[in-house]
Amino acid sequence: MGERGDLAVLTFLGYRHGHLGPARLGRWRRLLPSPLQSNWRLYVRHARTGMAGVHFLSTAIGRTPHALGARLLAEGLPMHVLGQASRLVTADGRIDLRLDPGRGTAPDATARLVPLPERPVDGPWRSAFADYEEMLAHCVPQDRALSVQPWRGRLVRQEISLGIPPERCVPLSGTVTSAAAGALVGEAEPFAFLVPFVRFRFEGETYEPL
C-alpha cells in the first residue's frame, strides 16, 4: 500500500459469535455457546494469480473446544485460547474490549472506543488511502483467506461470506494498546470502526498448486 508500496494493512477484530456451529443444526444452534474471538490478519495478494485476500497471523478464542475444533478442521487458522476475554458495550455506545492471553500464546489487546458522529476526514489511514471511503472499500471486503503450505506444495484458499455494506461501518475513536500489535507494527497509530452485525458463513476450502 502507499505511493511507494512500502506500507501494509494489519487488522485485528474482536467479536462475539452468535451460537457458533454448523448451519445444518438449524434451530438447535441456539443451544451452542457464543464465544468471543479475535482474528489478526494481513491483507495480501498472491504474486502469481493476483488473487487478493487476508492471511491470518493469529486467531484467538475464549473457549478451548472451539480452538481445538478450528485447529483440526481449518487449514491456515492458527487458533489460540484466551485466558480471559470481554467485550462490553455501554448504553451510550462506548465499547470496551479486553483480550488477555493469560499464560498462553494468544495475542493481547485492550481498547476503549466511542462512536464518532460522522466519518473523519483525516487519520492514520491517509498514508495509504485518499479518503475514508477508499479505506473501507479496501478493508471491509474480506471474503477470502490465503495461506501457503510449502511442505505440501499448495496454496490454501478459504472462502467465506460476509456481505458487509461499507455504509454500515461506524467510525470509532479512542485508545488501543497491544504488545502483540506493537511487536508487528511498532509505533504505528491505530484506527478503528464498528460493524454492528454480520452474518458469517464459511463457504468452503480449496487447494491449488504453488
mmCIF file of C-alpha atoms in Angstrom:
data_model
loop_
_atom_site.group_PDB
_atom_site.id
_atom_site.type_symbol
_atom_site.label_atom_id
_atom_site.label_comp_id
_atom_site.label_asym_id
_atom_site.label_seq_id
_atom_site.Cartn_x
_atom_site.Cartn_y
_atom_site.Cartn_z
ATOM 1 C CA MET A 1 0.000 0.000 0.000
ATOM 2 C CA GLY A 2 1.007 3.653 -0.246
ATOM 3 C CA GLU A 3 2.655 5.575 -3.068
ATOM 4 C CA ARG A 4 5.920 3.647 -2.733
ATOM 5 C CA GLY A 5 4.281 0.326 -1.933
ATOM 6 C CA ASP A 6 6.130 0.200 1.391
ATOM 7 C CA LEU A 7 3.047 0.031 3.657
ATOM 8 C CA ALA A 8 0.772 -2.840 4.652
ATOM 9 C CA VAL A 9 -2.618 -3.162 6.337
ATOM 10 C CA LEU A 10 -2.811 -5.150 9.575
ATOM 11 C CA THR A 11 -6.202 -5.519 11.234
ATOM 12 C CA PHE A 12 -7.435 -7.341 14.286
ATOM 13 C CA LEU A 13 -11.079 -7.961 15.025
ATOM 14 C CA GLY A 14 -12.862 -8.517 18.303
ATOM 15 C CA TYR A 15 -16.331 -10.003 18.022
ATOM 16 C CA ARG A 16 -18.780 -12.316 19.738
ATOM 17 C CA HIS A 17 -20.186 -15.224 17.784
ATOM 18 C CA GLY A 18 -23.911 -15.851 17.742
ATOM 19 C CA HIS A 19 -24.157 -19.540 18.645
ATOM 20 C CA LEU A 20 -21.175 -20.719 16.616
ATOM 21 C CA GLY A 21 -21.763 -24.029 14.858
ATOM 22 C CA PRO A 22 -22.638 -25.771 11.576
ATOM 23 C CA ALA A 23 -25.641 -24.437 9.668
ATOM 24 C CA ARG A 24 -27.090 -27.950 9.312
ATOM 25 C CA LEU A 25 -28.016 -27.877 13.011
ATOM 26 C CA GLY A 26 -30.707 -25.331 12.187
ATOM 27 C CA ARG A 27 -32.618 -24.045 15.211
ATOM 28 C CA TRP A 28 -30.595 -26.325 17.510
ATOM 29 C CA ARG A 29 -27.660 -23.938 17.086
ATOM 30 C CA ARG A 30 -29.354 -21.745 19.697
ATOM 31 C CA LEU A 31 -28.112 -24.239 22.292
ATOM 32 C CA LEU A 32 -24.471 -23.644 21.335
ATOM 33 C CA PRO A 33 -22.272 -21.050 23.110
ATOM 34 C CA SER A 34 -21.317 -17.649 21.698
ATOM 35 C CA PRO A 35 -17.582 -17.249 22.369
ATOM 36 C CA LEU A 36 -15.556 -14.094 21.895
ATOM 37 C CA GLN A 37 -12.970 -14.350 19.109
ATOM 38 C CA SER A 38 -10.202 -12.154 17.706
ATOM 39 C CA ASN A 39 -8.677 -12.506 14.221
ATOM 40 C CA TRP A 40 -5.317 -10.923 13.335
ATOM 41 C CA ARG A 41 -4.752 -10.567 9.600
ATOM 42 C CA LEU A 42 -2.520 -9.075 6.943
ATOM 43 C CA TYR A 43 -4.026 -8.072 3.607
ATOM 44 C CA VAL A 44 -2.129 -9.937 0.895
ATOM 45 C CA ARG A 45 -2.138 -10.686 -2.819
ATOM 46 C CA HIS A 46 -0.880 -13.889 -4.421
ATOM 47 C CA ALA A 47 2.058 -12.984 -6.645
ATOM 48 C CA ARG A 48 1.268 -15.482 -9.438
ATOM 49 C CA THR A 49 -2.527 -15.361 -9.627
ATOM 50 C CA GLY A 50 -3.186 -11.828 -8.380
ATOM 51 C CA MET A 51 -5.812 -13.256 -6.011
ATOM 52 C CA ALA A 52 -6.413 -10.955 -3.027
ATOM 53 C CA GLY A 53 -7.307 -11.995 0.493
ATOM 54 C CA VAL A 54 -6.225 -11.916 4.112
ATOM 55 C CA HIS A 55 -3.524 -14.010 5.748
ATOM 56 C CA PHE A 56 -4.126 -14.982 9.356
ATOM 57 C CA LEU A 57 -1.190 -14.203 11.611
ATOM 58 C CA SER A 58 -3.079 -15.340 14.690
ATOM 59 C CA THR A 59 -6.574 -16.078 15.902
ATOM 60 C CA ALA A 60 -7.774 -16.422 19.470
ATOM 61 C CA ILE A 61 -10.999 -17.529 21.093
ATOM 62 C CA GLY A 62 -12.324 -17.750 24.626
ATOM 63 C CA ARG A 63 -13.211 -21.471 24.582
ATOM 64 C CA THR A 64 -10.792 -24.378 24.334
ATOM 65 C CA PRO A 65 -13.160 -26.797 22.474
ATOM 66 C CA HIS A 66 -13.651 -24.222 19.698
ATOM 67 C CA ALA A 67 -9.891 -23.670 19.431
ATOM 68 C CA LEU A 68 -9.266 -27.417 19.099
ATOM 69 C CA GLY A 69 -12.025 -27.730 16.510
ATOM 70 C CA ALA A 70 -10.570 -24.905 14.425
ATOM 71 C CA ARG A 71 -7.084 -26.405 14.507
ATOM 72 C CA LEU A 72 -8.402 -29.799 13.429
ATOM 73 C CA LEU A 73 -10.868 -28.682 10.751
ATOM 74 C CA ALA A 74 -9.458 -25.479 9.192
ATOM 75 C CA GLU A 75 -6.110 -25.054 7.445
ATOM 76 C CA GLY A 76 -4.213 -21.807 7.906
ATOM 77 C CA LEU A 77 -6.074 -20.857 11.088
ATOM 78 C CA PRO A 78 -3.523 -20.589 13.939
ATOM 79 C CA MET A 79 -6.036 -20.679 16.772
ATOM 80 C CA HIS A 80 -5.045 -19.904 20.360
ATOM 81 C CA VAL A 81 -7.028 -19.854 23.605
ATOM 82 C CA LEU A 82 -7.515 -16.610 25.524
ATOM 83 C CA GLY A 83 -7.107 -16.624 29.282
ATOM 84 C CA GLN A 84 -9.852 -14.016 29.595
ATOM 85 C CA ALA A 85 -11.877 -12.133 27.008
ATOM 86 C CA SER A 86 -14.561 -9.475 27.384
ATOM 87 C CA ARG A 87 -16.391 -7.007 25.202
ATOM 88 C CA LEU A 88 -18.696 -4.514 26.882
ATOM 89 C CA VAL A 89 -20.998 -2.098 25.054
ATOM 90 C CA THR A 90 -22.443 0.584 27.313
ATOM 91 C CA ALA A 91 -25.779 2.377 26.927
ATOM 92 C CA ASP A 92 -24.062 5.438 25.430
ATOM 93 C CA GLY A 93 -22.293 3.305 22.798
ATOM 94 C CA ARG A 94 -18.843 3.008 24.358
ATOM 95 C CA ILE A 95 -17.033 -0.240 23.556
ATOM 96 C CA ASP A 96 -14.551 -1.801 25.972
ATOM 97 C CA LEU A 97 -12.562 -4.733 24.589
ATOM 98 C CA ARG A 98 -10.103 -6.847 26.558
ATOM 99 C CA LEU A 99 -8.106 -9.776 25.214
ATOM 100 C CA ASP A 100 -5.938 -11.342 27.900
ATOM 101 C CA PRO A 101 -3.764 -14.308 26.871
ATOM 102 C CA GLY A 102 -3.123 -15.337 30.462
ATOM 103 C CA ARG A 103 -0.230 -17.797 30.425
ATOM 104 C CA GLY A 104 -0.973 -18.839 26.844
ATOM 105 C CA THR A 105 0.186 -17.708 23.407
ATOM 106 C CA ALA A 106 -2.855 -15.703 22.288
ATOM 107 C CA PRO A 107 -2.392 -12.036 21.307
ATOM 108 C CA ASP A 108 -3.317 -9.303 23.782
ATOM 109 C CA ALA A 109 -5.289 -6.089 23.354
ATOM 110 C CA THR A 110 -7.152 -3.504 25.398
ATOM 111 C CA ALA A 111 -9.385 -0.916 23.755
ATOM 112 C CA ARG A 112 -11.804 1.763 24.907
ATOM 113 C CA LEU A 113 -13.660 3.241 21.952
ATOM 114 C CA VAL A 114 -16.584 5.589 21.326
ATOM 115 C CA PRO A 115 -18.524 6.186 18.090
ATOM 116 C CA LEU A 116 -17.859 9.341 16.119
ATOM 117 C CA PRO A 117 -20.810 11.460 14.956
ATOM 118 C CA GLU A 118 -19.541 11.464 11.368
ATOM 119 C CA ARG A 119 -16.798 9.930 9.264
ATOM 120 C CA PRO A 120 -13.399 11.519 9.789
ATOM 121 C CA VAL A 121 -11.616 13.400 7.024
ATOM 122 C CA ASP A 122 -8.159 12.655 8.375
ATOM 123 C CA GLY A 123 -6.400 9.909 10.293
ATOM 124 C CA PRO A 124 -3.518 7.441 10.109
ATOM 125 C CA TRP A 125 -5.220 5.708 7.168
ATOM 126 C CA ARG A 126 -4.446 8.780 4.998
ATOM 127 C CA SER A 127 -0.901 7.498 4.448
ATOM 128 C CA ALA A 128 -2.323 4.761 2.191
ATOM 129 C CA PHE A 129 -5.818 5.889 1.141
ATOM 130 C CA ALA A 130 -7.245 9.041 -0.396
ATOM 131 C CA ASP A 131 -10.271 9.147 1.905
ATOM 132 C CA TYR A 132 -12.222 7.155 4.463
ATOM 133 C CA GLU A 133 -14.471 5.528 1.872
ATOM 134 C CA GLU A 134 -11.463 4.205 -0.048
ATOM 135 C CA MET A 135 -10.064 2.734 3.149
ATOM 136 C CA LEU A 136 -13.358 0.957 3.886
ATOM 137 C CA ALA A 137 -13.550 -0.324 0.305
ATOM 138 C CA HIS A 138 -10.182 -1.989 0.825
ATOM 139 C CA CYS A 139 -10.552 -3.236 4.408
ATOM 140 C CA VAL A 140 -14.173 -4.351 4.597
ATOM 141 C CA PRO A 141 -14.427 -6.890 1.703
ATOM 142 C CA GLN A 142 -12.582 -9.785 3.331
ATOM 143 C CA ASP A 143 -14.217 -12.887 1.937
ATOM 144 C CA ARG A 144 -11.068 -14.922 1.308
ATOM 145 C CA ALA A 145 -8.223 -16.214 3.471
ATOM 146 C CA LEU A 146 -4.955 -17.316 1.870
ATOM 147 C CA SER A 147 -2.148 -19.395 3.334
ATOM 148 C CA VAL A 148 0.765 -21.359 1.905
ATOM 149 C CA GLN A 149 1.851 -24.881 2.774
ATOM 150 C CA PRO A 150 5.252 -25.290 1.058
ATOM 151 C CA TRP A 151 5.719 -28.746 2.598
ATOM 152 C CA ARG A 152 2.677 -29.858 0.579
ATOM 153 C CA GLY A 153 3.374 -27.581 -2.381
ATOM 154 C CA ARG A 154 -0.012 -25.923 -2.233
ATOM 155 C CA LEU A 155 -1.931 -22.723 -1.645
ATOM 156 C CA VAL A 156 -4.904 -22.993 0.716
ATOM 157 C CA ARG A 157 -7.894 -20.798 -0.102
ATOM 158 C CA GLN A 158 -10.817 -20.428 2.298
ATOM 159 C CA GLU A 159 -13.933 -18.659 1.064
ATOM 160 C CA ILE A 160 -16.371 -17.036 3.456
ATOM 161 C CA SER A 161 -19.449 -14.885 3.005
ATOM 162 C CA LEU A 162 -19.886 -11.667 4.982
ATOM 163 C CA GLY A 163 -21.553 -9.144 2.675
ATOM 164 C CA ILE A 164 -20.800 -6.096 4.831
ATOM 165 C CA PRO A 165 -22.066 -2.825 3.266
ATOM 166 C CA PRO A 166 -19.360 -0.190 3.908
ATOM 167 C CA GLU A 167 -22.034 2.379 4.752
ATOM 168 C CA ARG A 168 -22.933 0.343 7.860
ATOM 169 C CA CYS A 169 -19.450 0.776 9.329
ATOM 170 C CA VAL A 170 -19.355 3.202 12.267
ATOM 171 C CA PRO A 171 -16.080 5.113 12.837
ATOM 172 C CA LEU A 172 -14.662 4.903 16.343
ATOM 173 C CA SER A 173 -12.258 6.988 18.387
ATOM 174 C CA GLY A 174 -10.318 6.078 21.499
ATOM 175 C CA THR A 175 -7.323 4.178 22.801
ATOM 176 C CA VAL A 176 -5.957 0.814 21.719
ATOM 177 C CA THR A 177 -2.981 -0.833 23.428
ATOM 178 C CA SER A 178 -1.443 -4.157 22.469
ATOM 179 C CA ALA A 179 2.022 -5.608 22.968
ATOM 180 C CA ALA A 180 1.278 -8.148 20.234
ATOM 181 C CA ALA A 181 0.397 -5.426 17.724
ATOM 182 C CA GLY A 182 3.392 -3.337 18.791
ATOM 183 C CA ALA A 183 5.706 -6.255 18.066
ATOM 184 C CA LEU A 184 4.382 -6.299 14.497
ATOM 185 C CA VAL A 185 3.914 -2.619 13.615
ATOM 186 C CA GLY A 186 5.995 -0.696 16.152
ATOM 187 C CA GLU A 187 4.590 2.748 16.895
ATOM 188 C CA ALA A 188 2.057 2.806 14.057
ATOM 189 C CA GLU A 189 -1.078 4.708 15.084
ATOM 190 C CA PRO A 190 -4.244 2.574 15.158
ATOM 191 C CA PHE A 191 -7.728 3.439 13.977
ATOM 192 C CA ALA A 192 -10.995 1.582 14.482
ATOM 193 C CA PHE A 193 -14.515 1.139 13.203
ATOM 194 C CA LEU A 194 -17.536 -0.918 14.221
ATOM 195 C CA VAL A 195 -19.649 -3.298 12.175
ATOM 196 C CA PRO A 196 -22.834 -3.690 14.244
ATOM 197 C CA PHE A 197 -23.947 -7.068 12.856
ATOM 198 C CA VAL A 198 -22.561 -9.656 10.444
ATOM 199 C CA ARG A 199 -23.963 -12.880 9.046
ATOM 200 C CA PHE A 200 -20.923 -15.105 8.818
ATOM 201 C CA ARG A 201 -20.914 -18.207 6.637
ATOM 202 C CA PHE A 202 -17.972 -20.453 5.810
ATOM 203 C CA GLU A 203 -18.382 -21.449 2.156
ATOM 204 C CA GLY A 204 -15.525 -23.910 1.694
ATOM 205 C CA GLU A 205 -11.826 -24.644 1.486
ATOM 206 C CA THR A 206 -9.872 -25.405 -1.688
ATOM 207 C CA TYR A 207 -6.259 -26.208 -2.547
ATOM 208 C CA GLU A 208 -4.207 -25.066 -5.510
ATOM 209 C CA PRO A 209 -0.615 -25.947 -6.507
ATOM 210 C CA LEU A 210 2.004 -23.335 -5.767
#
